[in-house]
mmCIF file of C-alpha atoms in Angstrom:
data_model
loop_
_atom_site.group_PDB
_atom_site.id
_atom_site.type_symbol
_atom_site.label_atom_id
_atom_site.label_comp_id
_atom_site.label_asym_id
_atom_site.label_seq_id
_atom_site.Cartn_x
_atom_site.Cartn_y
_atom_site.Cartn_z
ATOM 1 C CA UNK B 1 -2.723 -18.999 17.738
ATOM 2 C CA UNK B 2 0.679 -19.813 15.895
ATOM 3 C CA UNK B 3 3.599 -16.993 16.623
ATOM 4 C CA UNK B 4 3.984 -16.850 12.509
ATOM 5 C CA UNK B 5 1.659 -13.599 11.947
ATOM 6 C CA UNK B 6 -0.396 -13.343 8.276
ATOM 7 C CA UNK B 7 0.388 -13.478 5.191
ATOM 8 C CA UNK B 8 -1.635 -11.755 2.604
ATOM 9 C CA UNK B 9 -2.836 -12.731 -0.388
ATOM 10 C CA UNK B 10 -3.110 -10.030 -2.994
ATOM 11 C CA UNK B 11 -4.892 -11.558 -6.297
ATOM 12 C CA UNK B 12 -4.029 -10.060 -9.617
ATOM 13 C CA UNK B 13 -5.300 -11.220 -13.282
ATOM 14 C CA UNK B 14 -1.742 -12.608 -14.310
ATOM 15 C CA UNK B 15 0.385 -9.697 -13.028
ATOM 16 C CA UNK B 16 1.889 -10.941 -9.432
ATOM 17 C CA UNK B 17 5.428 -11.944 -10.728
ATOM 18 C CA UNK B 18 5.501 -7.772 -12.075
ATOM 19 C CA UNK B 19 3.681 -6.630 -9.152
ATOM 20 C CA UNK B 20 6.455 -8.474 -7.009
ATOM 21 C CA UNK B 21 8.947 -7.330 -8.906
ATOM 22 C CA UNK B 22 7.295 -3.894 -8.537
ATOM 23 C CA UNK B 23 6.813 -3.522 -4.681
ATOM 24 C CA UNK B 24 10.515 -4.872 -3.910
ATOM 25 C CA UNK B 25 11.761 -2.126 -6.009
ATOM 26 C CA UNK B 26 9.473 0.541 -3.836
ATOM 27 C CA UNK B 27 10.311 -1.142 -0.735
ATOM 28 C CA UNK B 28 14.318 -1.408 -0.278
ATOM 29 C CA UNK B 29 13.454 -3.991 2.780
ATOM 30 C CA UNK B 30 11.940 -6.763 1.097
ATOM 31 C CA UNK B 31 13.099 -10.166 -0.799
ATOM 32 C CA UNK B 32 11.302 -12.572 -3.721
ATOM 33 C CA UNK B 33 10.492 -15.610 -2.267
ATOM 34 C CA UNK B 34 9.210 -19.346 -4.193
ATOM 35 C CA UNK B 35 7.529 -18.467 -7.173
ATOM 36 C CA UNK B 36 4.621 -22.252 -8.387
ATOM 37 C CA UNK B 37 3.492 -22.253 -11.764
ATOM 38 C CA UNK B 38 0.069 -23.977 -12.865
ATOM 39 C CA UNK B 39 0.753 -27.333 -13.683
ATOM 40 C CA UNK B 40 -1.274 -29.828 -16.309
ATOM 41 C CA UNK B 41 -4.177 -29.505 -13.824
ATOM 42 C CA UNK B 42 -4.662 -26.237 -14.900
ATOM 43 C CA UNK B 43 -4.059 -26.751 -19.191
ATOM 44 C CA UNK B 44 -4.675 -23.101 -19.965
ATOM 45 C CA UNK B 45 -2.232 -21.746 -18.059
ATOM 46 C CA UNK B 46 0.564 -24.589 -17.871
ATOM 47 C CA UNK B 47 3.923 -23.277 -17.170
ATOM 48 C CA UNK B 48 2.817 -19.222 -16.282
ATOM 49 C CA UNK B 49 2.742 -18.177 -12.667
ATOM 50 C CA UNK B 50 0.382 -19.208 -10.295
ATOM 51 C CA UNK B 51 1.752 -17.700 -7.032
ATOM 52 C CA UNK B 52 5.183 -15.700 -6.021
ATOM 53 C CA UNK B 53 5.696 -15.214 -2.371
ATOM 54 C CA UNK B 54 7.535 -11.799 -1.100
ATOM 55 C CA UNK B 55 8.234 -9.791 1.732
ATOM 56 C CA UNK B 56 8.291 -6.100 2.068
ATOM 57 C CA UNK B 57 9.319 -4.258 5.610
ATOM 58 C CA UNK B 58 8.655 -7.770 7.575
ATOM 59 C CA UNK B 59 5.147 -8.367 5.830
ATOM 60 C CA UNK B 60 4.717 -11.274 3.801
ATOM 61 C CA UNK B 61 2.734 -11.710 1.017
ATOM 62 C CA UNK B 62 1.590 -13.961 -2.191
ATOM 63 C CA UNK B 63 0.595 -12.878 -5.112
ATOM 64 C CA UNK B 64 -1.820 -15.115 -6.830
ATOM 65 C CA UNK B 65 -2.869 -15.195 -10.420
ATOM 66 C CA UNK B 66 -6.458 -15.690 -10.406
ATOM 67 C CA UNK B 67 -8.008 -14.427 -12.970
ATOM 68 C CA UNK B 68 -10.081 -11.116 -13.944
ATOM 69 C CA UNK B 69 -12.798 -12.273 -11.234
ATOM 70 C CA UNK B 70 -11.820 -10.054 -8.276
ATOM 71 C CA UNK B 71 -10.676 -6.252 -8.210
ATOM 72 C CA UNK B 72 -8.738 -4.550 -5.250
ATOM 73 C CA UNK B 73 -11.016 -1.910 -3.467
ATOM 74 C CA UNK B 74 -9.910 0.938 -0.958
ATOM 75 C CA UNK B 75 -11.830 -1.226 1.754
ATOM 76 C CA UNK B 76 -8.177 -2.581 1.745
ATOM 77 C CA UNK B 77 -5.385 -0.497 2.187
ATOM 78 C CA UNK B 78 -1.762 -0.845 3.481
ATOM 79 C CA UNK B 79 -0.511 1.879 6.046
ATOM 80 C CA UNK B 80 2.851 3.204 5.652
ATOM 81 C CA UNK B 81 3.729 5.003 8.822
ATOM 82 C CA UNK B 82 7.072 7.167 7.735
ATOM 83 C CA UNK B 83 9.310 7.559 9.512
ATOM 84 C CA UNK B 84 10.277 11.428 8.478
ATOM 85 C CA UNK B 85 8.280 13.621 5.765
ATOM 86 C CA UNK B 86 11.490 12.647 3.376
ATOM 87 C CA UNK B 87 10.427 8.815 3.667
ATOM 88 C CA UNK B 88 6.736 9.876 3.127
ATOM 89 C CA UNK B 89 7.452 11.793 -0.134
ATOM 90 C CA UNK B 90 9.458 8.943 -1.128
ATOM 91 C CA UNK B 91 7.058 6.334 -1.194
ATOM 92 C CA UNK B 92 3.879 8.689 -2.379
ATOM 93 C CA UNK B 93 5.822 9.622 -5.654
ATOM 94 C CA UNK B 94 7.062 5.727 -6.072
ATOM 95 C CA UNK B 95 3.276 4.567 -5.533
ATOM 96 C CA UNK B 96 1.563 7.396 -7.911
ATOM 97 C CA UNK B 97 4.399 7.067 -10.387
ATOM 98 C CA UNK B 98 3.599 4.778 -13.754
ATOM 99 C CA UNK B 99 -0.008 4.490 -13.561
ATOM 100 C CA UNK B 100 -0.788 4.866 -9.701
ATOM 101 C CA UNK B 101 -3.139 7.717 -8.618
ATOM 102 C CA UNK B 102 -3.668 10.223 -5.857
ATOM 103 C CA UNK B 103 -6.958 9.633 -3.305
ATOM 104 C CA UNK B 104 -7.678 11.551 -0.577
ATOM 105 C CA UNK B 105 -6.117 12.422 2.871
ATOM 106 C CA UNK B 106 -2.748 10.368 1.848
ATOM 107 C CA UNK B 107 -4.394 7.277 0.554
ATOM 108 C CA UNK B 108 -2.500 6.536 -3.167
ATOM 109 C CA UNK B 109 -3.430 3.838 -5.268
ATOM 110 C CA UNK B 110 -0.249 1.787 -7.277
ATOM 111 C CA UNK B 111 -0.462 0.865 -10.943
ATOM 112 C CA UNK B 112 -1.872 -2.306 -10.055
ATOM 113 C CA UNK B 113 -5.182 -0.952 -8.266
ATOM 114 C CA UNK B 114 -3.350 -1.959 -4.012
ATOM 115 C CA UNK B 115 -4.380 1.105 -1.792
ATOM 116 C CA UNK B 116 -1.886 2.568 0.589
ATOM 117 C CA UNK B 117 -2.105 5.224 3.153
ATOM 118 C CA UNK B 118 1.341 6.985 3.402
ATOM 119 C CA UNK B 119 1.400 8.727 6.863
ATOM 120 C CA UNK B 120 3.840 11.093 7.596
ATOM 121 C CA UNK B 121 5.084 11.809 11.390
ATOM 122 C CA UNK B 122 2.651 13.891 13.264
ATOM 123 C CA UNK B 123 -0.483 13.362 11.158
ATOM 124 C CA UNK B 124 -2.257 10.543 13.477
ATOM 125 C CA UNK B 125 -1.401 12.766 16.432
ATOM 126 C CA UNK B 126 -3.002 15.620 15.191
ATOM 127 C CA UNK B 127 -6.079 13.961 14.023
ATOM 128 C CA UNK B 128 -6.295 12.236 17.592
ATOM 129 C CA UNK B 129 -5.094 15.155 19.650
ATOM 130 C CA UNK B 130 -6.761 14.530 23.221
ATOM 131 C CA UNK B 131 -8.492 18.560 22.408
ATOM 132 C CA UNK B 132 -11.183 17.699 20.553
ATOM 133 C CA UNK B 133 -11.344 20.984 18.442
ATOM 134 C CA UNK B 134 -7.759 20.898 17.641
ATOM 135 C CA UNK B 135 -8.474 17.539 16.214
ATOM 136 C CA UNK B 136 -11.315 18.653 14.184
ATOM 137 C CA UNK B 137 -9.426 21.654 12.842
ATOM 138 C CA UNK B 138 -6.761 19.133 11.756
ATOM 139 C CA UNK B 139 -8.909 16.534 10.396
ATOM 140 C CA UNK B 140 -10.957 19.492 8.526
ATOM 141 C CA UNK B 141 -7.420 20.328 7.298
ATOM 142 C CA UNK B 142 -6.249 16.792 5.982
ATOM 143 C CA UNK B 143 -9.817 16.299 4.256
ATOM 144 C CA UNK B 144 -8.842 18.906 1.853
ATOM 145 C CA UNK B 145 -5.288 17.466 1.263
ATOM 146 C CA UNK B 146 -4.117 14.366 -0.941
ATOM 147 C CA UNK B 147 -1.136 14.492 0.226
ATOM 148 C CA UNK B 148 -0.716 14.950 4.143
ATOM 149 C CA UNK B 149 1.141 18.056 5.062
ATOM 150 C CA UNK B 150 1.577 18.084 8.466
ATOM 151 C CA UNK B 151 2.925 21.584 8.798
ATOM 152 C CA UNK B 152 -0.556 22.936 7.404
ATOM 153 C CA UNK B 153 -2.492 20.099 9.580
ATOM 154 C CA UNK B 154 -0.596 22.072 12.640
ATOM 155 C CA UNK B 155 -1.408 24.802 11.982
ATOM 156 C CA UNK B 156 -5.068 24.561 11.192
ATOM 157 C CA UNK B 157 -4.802 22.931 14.749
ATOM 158 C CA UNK B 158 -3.303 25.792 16.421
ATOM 159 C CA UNK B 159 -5.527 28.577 14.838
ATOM 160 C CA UNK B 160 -7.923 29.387 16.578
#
């Protein structure tokens, strides 16, 4: 295997340029990248964008216009482990806001239908605490939450 990594391919029905343009204004680490247009191959869509490359926190991406054939599920989702619970409010109001929508335990979806699981410091540990009825009290916990408070995770963990 190559040292490069993945990239991934995110296909949208002639939104990637916006959706680029969206996720590098929710993500201050990230830069645009080429952006091909359909050529006379394609007569249709001649000139309008066929692909934009990006990067957001070190992962790189392209966003493909392909056409209304193929919706994003939450089989798919991107994890955002925060770093503090400011970082994890940050990025759950950014994804919700403008036409994205709250799931369950975390998991957001943005305007454009990508799933994301923003995971504040604390929460995996809880859920995967080596006692396993403290992690069942905090996994009981986060099933009733959109978004993760760990502070109420902990203490469903601790009660007894």
């Amino acid at each position: 295997m190559s040292g490069n990594g993945f990239t991934t391919c995110l296909w949208f029905d002639g939104e990637a340029e916006a959706a680029a343009d969206y996720y590098l204004s929710v993500f201050k680490d990230g830069r645009l990248g080429r952006i091909a247009r359909y050529t006379e191959a394609n007569p249709e869509q001649e000139g309008s964008v066929m692909t934009v490359e990006f990067e957001i926190n070190g992962q790189r991406f392209v966003g493909l216009n392909g056409g209304p054939q193929f919706r994003f599920t939450e089989a798919i989702s991107f994890q955002i482990d925060c770093a503090d619970e400011s970082e994890a409010d940050y990025y759950y109001d950014a994804l919700t806001r403008d036409g994205g929508q709250e799931s369950a335990c975390g998991w957001v979806k943005d305007r454009f239908g990508v799933s994301w699981q923003v995971v504040p410091p604390g929460a995996v540990e809880l859920v995967s605490d080596p006692d396993p009825k403290r992690a069942a009290r905090a996994m009981a916990a986060m099933m009733k939450m959109k978004k993760l408070d760990v502070a109420e995770m902990r203490r469903a963990a601790d009660a007894a």
